[in-house]
């Protein structure tokens, strides 16, 4: 198909409105022209979302380079739409899990800090009088991402607000998740103990859930092990244990320790959740993001030796995901 009257540098977006259920693979020159439309946001939000979603899916399938996707993702530095950011952040996190297994982790964190910098300047820490709920959700997302990616100013402010909250001052509900996650990602044992104190004093289950799932942002081995022990304690409701265990799996060390913990406590966990969706959830979060053949074989063998009919489909999906990760690493790791 030839489109007439398209000047050099002008963009053409296929699957307008992202209504068709298919992926679009652009030529390099078409992709280059789309970058301008993403940066200046002349491309509509739904289409901005669709472009990056297609690109990450194509990279995962091995049809395009993950490096090219990261180059295009940089164009989203001026993005203001929460829905676009939410989907893009999920895609970047998935790729970030693989980059953790390379020597480029620090560079990826710097990349993320740069990418989220402009939108942070727009949303800031404080809610505006006339802002809508999506802006509050965007602030939550951006602050948490910058905190996890070790932005010094965000960490400093989060610590201040956390200590004020610990000492009895109010903290807006929509700031609690990013503040808690950022503070825990510093792996400060003193702040960790203070967080557990707040858990014990919490007057609602919602607050306890916020705290227990933020605990897993710690990166230091001893603290990760404390989170896992806490997950199985009588302080945590049975239905919440899986999510607390899953909260530590955002780092390489956390995934390794969570899987080790699940193996060691398998019988108890299996008996507790047998036949329910929580067993499948537990298997999914603790296995799907490994990237090596050794881990593929180990997980495959473990579930041969410890059958879990309720999670059989999830085990297969996790193994498939590990296989895809292995292929992705072979293709794109060096680049």
Tab-separated table of C-alpha atoms in Angstrom:
chain	number	residue	atom	x	y	z
A	1	UNK	CA	0.000	0.000	0.000
A	2	UNK	CA	1.386	3.389	-0.965
A	3	UNK	CA	0.235	6.471	0.906
A	4	UNK	CA	0.495	9.646	-1.148
A	5	UNK	CA	1.480	13.076	0.116
A	6	UNK	CA	3.507	11.880	3.114
A	7	UNK	CA	6.501	14.162	3.447
A	8	UNK	CA	9.909	12.981	4.726
A	9	UNK	CA	9.927	12.925	8.526
A	10	UNK	CA	6.128	12.912	8.834
A	11	UNK	CA	4.777	9.997	10.821
A	12	UNK	CA	2.215	7.398	9.834
A	13	UNK	CA	0.645	5.355	12.627
A	14	UNK	CA	-0.856	2.010	11.646
A	15	UNK	CA	-3.750	0.410	13.557
A	16	UNK	CA	-5.070	3.870	14.433
A	17	UNK	CA	-6.706	3.909	17.848
A	18	UNK	CA	-5.078	0.525	18.587
A	19	UNK	CA	-8.429	-1.163	17.902
A	20	UNK	CA	-7.129	-4.106	15.858
A	21	UNK	CA	-5.949	-7.211	17.723
A	22	UNK	CA	-2.520	-7.489	16.127
A	23	UNK	CA	1.011	-6.134	16.471
A	24	UNK	CA	2.608	-3.664	14.056
A	25	UNK	CA	6.267	-3.999	13.138
A	26	UNK	CA	7.567	-0.763	11.593
A	27	UNK	CA	10.602	-0.239	9.395
A	28	UNK	CA	13.451	1.656	11.029
A	29	UNK	CA	12.665	4.853	9.096
A	30	UNK	CA	8.966	4.748	10.025
A	31	UNK	CA	9.882	4.138	13.651
A	32	UNK	CA	12.279	7.083	13.545
A	33	UNK	CA	9.497	9.383	12.340
A	34	UNK	CA	7.132	8.104	15.053
A	35	UNK	CA	9.624	9.168	17.742
A	36	UNK	CA	8.874	12.824	16.921
A	37	UNK	CA	5.139	12.230	17.285
A	38	UNK	CA	5.698	10.530	20.642
A	39	UNK	CA	7.963	13.287	21.950
A	40	UNK	CA	5.651	16.143	21.042
A	41	UNK	CA	2.530	14.054	21.815
A	42	UNK	CA	0.859	14.778	18.465
A	43	UNK	CA	0.171	11.034	18.373
A	44	UNK	CA	-2.925	10.306	20.508
A	45	UNK	CA	-2.463	8.661	23.958
A	46	UNK	CA	-4.056	5.352	22.889
A	47	UNK	CA	-1.646	5.141	19.979
A	48	UNK	CA	1.339	6.163	22.101
A	49	UNK	CA	0.428	3.290	24.401
A	50	UNK	CA	0.012	0.905	21.463
A	51	UNK	CA	3.382	1.731	19.881
A	52	UNK	CA	5.458	0.857	22.939
A	53	UNK	CA	3.277	-2.159	23.764
A	54	UNK	CA	3.839	-3.552	20.259
A	55	UNK	CA	7.573	-2.862	20.413
A	56	UNK	CA	8.152	-4.657	23.714
A	57	UNK	CA	6.080	-7.633	22.547
A	58	UNK	CA	8.040	-7.835	19.276
A	59	UNK	CA	11.354	-7.639	21.144
A	60	UNK	CA	10.232	-10.449	23.452
A	61	UNK	CA	9.340	-12.520	20.404
A	62	UNK	CA	12.794	-11.888	18.931
A	63	UNK	CA	11.528	-9.952	15.910
A	64	UNK	CA	13.279	-6.677	16.790
A	65	UNK	CA	16.187	-5.632	18.997
A	66	UNK	CA	15.529	-4.773	22.645
A	67	UNK	CA	18.076	-1.975	22.203
A	68	UNK	CA	15.888	-0.317	19.555
A	69	UNK	CA	12.913	-0.535	21.909
A	70	UNK	CA	14.821	1.236	24.688
A	71	UNK	CA	15.786	3.975	22.214
A	72	UNK	CA	12.129	4.535	21.308
A	73	UNK	CA	11.062	4.383	24.972
A	74	UNK	CA	13.346	7.371	25.634
A	75	UNK	CA	10.948	9.423	23.486
A	76	UNK	CA	8.314	9.083	26.230
A	77	UNK	CA	10.224	11.547	28.429
A	78	UNK	CA	7.477	14.170	27.858
A	79	UNK	CA	4.614	11.715	28.460
A	80	UNK	CA	1.803	12.961	30.736
A	81	UNK	CA	-0.880	10.262	30.424
A	82	UNK	CA	-1.200	7.858	33.365
A	83	UNK	CA	-2.416	4.911	31.283
A	84	UNK	CA	0.532	5.193	28.902
A	85	UNK	CA	2.975	5.439	31.813
A	86	UNK	CA	1.409	2.474	33.575
A	87	UNK	CA	1.794	0.175	30.571
A	88	UNK	CA	5.252	1.504	29.662
A	89	UNK	CA	6.450	1.064	33.256
A	90	UNK	CA	5.309	-2.562	33.269
A	91	UNK	CA	7.157	-3.184	29.992
A	92	UNK	CA	10.334	-1.532	31.274
A	93	UNK	CA	10.141	-3.502	34.529
A	94	UNK	CA	9.935	-6.767	32.573
A	95	UNK	CA	13.024	-5.849	30.581
A	96	UNK	CA	14.690	-4.556	33.738
A	97	UNK	CA	14.356	-8.005	35.332
A	98	UNK	CA	16.600	-9.363	32.585
A	99	UNK	CA	19.041	-6.463	32.710
A	100	UNK	CA	19.565	-7.278	36.406
A	101	UNK	CA	21.417	-10.371	35.159
A	102	UNK	CA	23.934	-8.238	33.227
A	103	UNK	CA	26.529	-5.690	34.283
A	104	UNK	CA	24.259	-2.860	33.088
A	105	UNK	CA	22.013	-2.616	36.171
A	106	UNK	CA	23.372	0.790	37.235
A	107	UNK	CA	22.958	2.112	33.680
A	108	UNK	CA	19.356	0.898	33.556
A	109	UNK	CA	18.607	2.699	36.821
A	110	UNK	CA	20.119	5.902	35.395
A	111	UNK	CA	18.033	5.414	32.225
A	112	UNK	CA	14.866	5.129	34.328
A	113	UNK	CA	15.723	8.132	36.490
A	114	UNK	CA	16.155	10.219	33.344
A	115	UNK	CA	12.957	8.901	31.753
A	116	UNK	CA	10.755	9.722	34.764
A	117	UNK	CA	12.417	13.079	35.500
A	118	UNK	CA	10.104	15.362	33.499
A	119	UNK	CA	6.861	13.805	34.648
A	120	UNK	CA	8.037	14.075	38.253
A	121	UNK	CA	8.602	17.828	37.769
A	122	UNK	CA	4.992	18.005	36.599
A	123	UNK	CA	3.314	15.998	39.379
A	124	UNK	CA	5.702	16.722	42.287
A	125	UNK	CA	5.072	15.520	45.825
A	126	UNK	CA	1.990	17.577	46.637
A	127	UNK	CA	-1.507	17.199	45.200
A	128	UNK	CA	-2.959	20.216	43.396
A	129	UNK	CA	-6.447	21.454	44.282
A	130	UNK	CA	-7.919	20.805	40.819
A	131	UNK	CA	-6.158	17.552	39.890
A	132	UNK	CA	-8.042	14.363	39.042
A	133	UNK	CA	-7.560	10.831	40.390
A	134	UNK	CA	-5.354	9.800	37.462
A	135	UNK	CA	-2.798	12.461	38.422
A	136	UNK	CA	-2.658	11.066	41.966
A	137	UNK	CA	-2.124	7.577	40.514
A	138	UNK	CA	0.597	8.923	38.222
A	139	UNK	CA	2.360	10.571	41.185
A	140	UNK	CA	2.265	7.269	43.097
A	141	UNK	CA	3.761	5.399	40.122
A	142	UNK	CA	6.478	7.971	39.331
A	143	UNK	CA	7.649	8.404	42.921
A	144	UNK	CA	7.833	4.632	43.461
A	145	UNK	CA	9.803	4.160	40.237
A	146	UNK	CA	12.260	6.935	41.050
A	147	UNK	CA	12.665	5.583	44.571
A	148	UNK	CA	13.363	2.033	43.391
A	149	UNK	CA	15.839	3.437	40.881
A	150	UNK	CA	17.778	5.232	43.624
A	151	UNK	CA	17.029	8.873	42.866
A	152	UNK	CA	18.857	10.654	45.730
A	153	UNK	CA	16.385	13.531	46.136
A	154	UNK	CA	13.381	11.174	46.185
A	155	UNK	CA	15.061	8.927	48.770
A	156	UNK	CA	15.897	11.907	50.984
A	157	UNK	CA	12.368	13.304	50.870
A	158	UNK	CA	10.773	9.858	51.332
A	159	UNK	CA	12.891	9.239	54.447
A	160	UNK	CA	11.868	12.627	55.889
A	161	UNK	CA	8.181	11.988	55.259
A	162	UNK	CA	8.425	8.445	56.606
A	163	UNK	CA	10.075	9.539	59.863
A	164	UNK	CA	7.500	12.312	60.271
A	165	UNK	CA	4.748	9.709	59.790
A	166	UNK	CA	6.440	7.361	62.246
A	167	UNK	CA	6.460	10.196	64.785
A	168	UNK	CA	2.744	10.776	64.403
A	169	UNK	CA	2.417	13.312	61.614
A	170	UNK	CA	-0.051	12.662	58.764
A	171	UNK	CA	1.018	11.192	55.416
A	172	UNK	CA	-1.395	11.369	52.473
A	173	UNK	CA	-2.799	7.945	51.617
A	174	UNK	CA	-1.672	8.158	47.984
A	175	UNK	CA	1.923	8.854	49.081
A	176	UNK	CA	2.224	5.938	51.472
A	177	UNK	CA	3.040	3.256	48.892
A	178	UNK	CA	5.859	5.199	47.183
A	179	UNK	CA	7.254	6.454	50.507
A	180	UNK	CA	7.214	2.986	52.078
A	181	UNK	CA	8.699	1.320	48.981
A	182	UNK	CA	11.436	3.947	48.604
A	183	UNK	CA	12.426	3.778	52.264
A	184	UNK	CA	12.539	-0.024	52.239
A	185	UNK	CA	14.608	-0.067	49.029
A	186	UNK	CA	17.430	1.618	50.983
A	187	UNK	CA	17.732	-1.575	53.109
A	188	UNK	CA	18.300	0.441	56.282
A	189	UNK	CA	17.808	-1.991	59.227
A	190	UNK	CA	16.637	0.795	61.544
A	191	UNK	CA	13.967	1.958	59.088
A	192	UNK	CA	12.978	-1.692	58.535
A	193	UNK	CA	12.372	-2.123	62.278
A	194	UNK	CA	10.363	1.098	62.359
A	195	UNK	CA	8.229	-0.202	59.482
A	196	UNK	CA	7.479	-3.393	61.433
A	197	UNK	CA	6.474	-1.239	64.410
A	198	UNK	CA	4.045	0.650	62.184
A	199	UNK	CA	2.651	-2.688	60.999
A	200	UNK	CA	1.985	-3.741	64.586
A	201	UNK	CA	0.301	-0.406	65.351
A	202	UNK	CA	-1.754	-0.239	62.123
A	203	UNK	CA	-5.475	0.224	62.739
A	204	UNK	CA	-6.648	-1.180	59.404
A	205	UNK	CA	-5.941	-4.208	57.238
A	206	UNK	CA	-5.373	-1.900	54.248
A	207	UNK	CA	-2.515	-0.212	56.080
A	208	UNK	CA	-1.011	-3.564	57.081
A	209	UNK	CA	-1.184	-4.690	53.439
A	210	UNK	CA	0.594	-1.538	52.250
A	211	UNK	CA	3.385	-2.081	54.759
A	212	UNK	CA	3.792	-5.832	54.312
A	213	UNK	CA	4.066	-5.552	50.529
A	214	UNK	CA	6.516	-2.648	50.738
A	215	UNK	CA	8.834	-4.664	53.005
A	216	UNK	CA	9.920	-6.761	50.018
A	217	UNK	CA	11.637	-3.773	48.393
A	218	UNK	CA	14.677	-4.430	50.629
A	219	UNK	CA	17.782	-5.670	48.789
A	220	UNK	CA	20.031	-6.875	51.611
A	221	UNK	CA	20.010	-10.652	52.124
A	222	UNK	CA	19.403	-10.666	55.891
A	223	UNK	CA	16.455	-8.305	55.523
A	224	UNK	CA	14.982	-10.330	52.646
A	225	UNK	CA	15.159	-13.421	54.863
A	226	UNK	CA	13.410	-11.506	57.646
A	227	UNK	CA	10.605	-10.575	55.236
A	228	UNK	CA	10.167	-14.221	54.243
A	229	UNK	CA	10.040	-15.350	57.876
A	230	UNK	CA	7.573	-12.547	58.617
A	231	UNK	CA	5.376	-13.742	55.724
A	232	UNK	CA	4.867	-17.106	57.440
A	233	UNK	CA	4.359	-15.659	60.927
A	234	UNK	CA	1.010	-15.425	62.674
A	235	UNK	CA	1.148	-11.632	62.158
A	236	UNK	CA	0.284	-12.099	58.480
A	237	UNK	CA	-3.086	-13.447	57.381
A	238	UNK	CA	-2.890	-16.724	55.478
A	239	UNK	CA	-4.335	-15.159	52.317
A	240	UNK	CA	-1.710	-12.388	52.404
A	241	UNK	CA	1.380	-14.595	52.870
A	242	UNK	CA	1.743	-15.260	49.126
A	243	UNK	CA	1.836	-11.535	48.317
A	244	UNK	CA	4.437	-10.822	51.004
A	245	UNK	CA	6.657	-13.619	49.662
A	246	UNK	CA	6.118	-12.307	46.134
A	247	UNK	CA	7.095	-8.790	47.178
A	248	UNK	CA	10.783	-9.762	47.513
A	249	UNK	CA	11.079	-11.114	43.956
A	250	UNK	CA	11.926	-7.760	42.318
A	251	UNK	CA	15.662	-8.391	42.621
A	252	UNK	CA	17.937	-11.265	41.591
A	253	UNK	CA	18.824	-12.003	45.218
A	254	UNK	CA	15.185	-11.746	46.265
A	255	UNK	CA	14.063	-14.237	43.603
A	256	UNK	CA	16.748	-16.699	44.586
A	257	UNK	CA	15.887	-16.489	48.276
A	258	UNK	CA	12.114	-16.625	47.681
A	259	UNK	CA	12.439	-19.783	45.560
A	260	UNK	CA	14.725	-21.378	48.164
A	261	UNK	CA	12.190	-20.462	50.869
A	262	UNK	CA	9.287	-21.945	48.897
A	263	UNK	CA	11.195	-25.200	48.360
A	264	UNK	CA	12.063	-25.468	52.045
A	265	UNK	CA	8.472	-24.750	53.129
A	266	UNK	CA	6.713	-26.425	50.215
A	267	UNK	CA	4.744	-29.004	52.161
A	268	UNK	CA	3.333	-26.434	54.552
A	269	UNK	CA	2.515	-23.988	51.745
A	270	UNK	CA	1.008	-26.703	49.566
A	271	UNK	CA	-1.189	-27.967	52.390
A	272	UNK	CA	-2.296	-24.420	53.173
A	273	UNK	CA	-3.285	-23.437	49.627
A	274	UNK	CA	-3.966	-26.781	47.946
A	275	UNK	CA	-6.594	-26.441	45.233
A	276	UNK	CA	-6.788	-22.647	45.447
A	277	UNK	CA	-5.635	-19.868	43.141
A	278	UNK	CA	-3.112	-18.694	45.752
A	279	UNK	CA	-0.950	-21.756	45.140
A	280	UNK	CA	-0.788	-20.879	41.432
A	281	UNK	CA	-0.006	-17.281	42.334
A	282	UNK	CA	2.811	-18.404	44.642
A	283	UNK	CA	4.349	-20.603	41.928
A	284	UNK	CA	4.053	-17.860	39.319
A	285	UNK	CA	5.721	-15.045	41.298
A	286	UNK	CA	8.575	-17.180	42.613
A	287	UNK	CA	9.532	-18.972	39.380
A	288	UNK	CA	8.624	-17.111	36.168
A	289	UNK	CA	11.431	-14.545	36.068
A	290	UNK	CA	14.495	-16.781	36.123
A	291	UNK	CA	16.686	-16.648	33.034
A	292	UNK	CA	18.990	-19.698	33.018
A	293	UNK	CA	18.762	-23.257	31.794
A	294	UNK	CA	19.877	-24.506	35.231
A	295	UNK	CA	16.894	-22.838	36.898
A	296	UNK	CA	14.578	-24.132	34.166
A	297	UNK	CA	15.714	-27.687	34.862
A	298	UNK	CA	15.611	-27.243	38.640
A	299	UNK	CA	12.043	-25.915	38.649
A	300	UNK	CA	10.893	-28.542	36.163
A	301	UNK	CA	12.388	-31.325	38.315
A	302	UNK	CA	11.028	-29.886	41.562
A	303	UNK	CA	7.439	-30.047	40.342
A	304	UNK	CA	7.957	-33.546	38.951
A	305	UNK	CA	9.041	-34.581	42.439
A	306	UNK	CA	6.362	-32.472	44.165
A	307	UNK	CA	3.229	-32.609	41.976
A	308	UNK	CA	0.831	-29.692	42.405
A	309	UNK	CA	-2.240	-30.387	40.227
A	310	UNK	CA	-3.812	-26.999	41.078
A	311	UNK	CA	-0.731	-25.199	39.760
A	312	UNK	CA	0.152	-27.523	36.874
A	313	UNK	CA	-0.801	-25.000	34.197
A	314	UNK	CA	1.083	-22.224	36.011
A	315	UNK	CA	4.232	-24.369	36.192
A	316	UNK	CA	4.071	-24.867	32.413
A	317	UNK	CA	3.581	-21.127	31.868
A	318	UNK	CA	6.507	-20.301	34.164
A	319	UNK	CA	8.782	-22.727	32.358
A	320	UNK	CA	7.711	-21.240	29.026
A	321	UNK	CA	8.469	-17.758	30.380
A	322	UNK	CA	11.913	-18.833	31.613
A	323	UNK	CA	12.573	-20.290	28.158
A	324	UNK	CA	11.601	-16.981	26.540
A	325	UNK	CA	13.864	-15.133	28.987
A	326	UNK	CA	16.755	-17.445	28.100
A	327	UNK	CA	16.264	-16.780	24.384
A	328	UNK	CA	15.953	-13.029	24.966
A	329	UNK	CA	19.189	-13.014	26.964
A	330	UNK	CA	21.029	-14.951	24.241
A	331	UNK	CA	19.874	-12.471	21.606
A	332	UNK	CA	20.195	-9.134	23.361
A	333	UNK	CA	22.365	-9.461	26.476
A	334	UNK	CA	25.614	-8.151	24.968
A	335	UNK	CA	23.934	-5.373	22.982
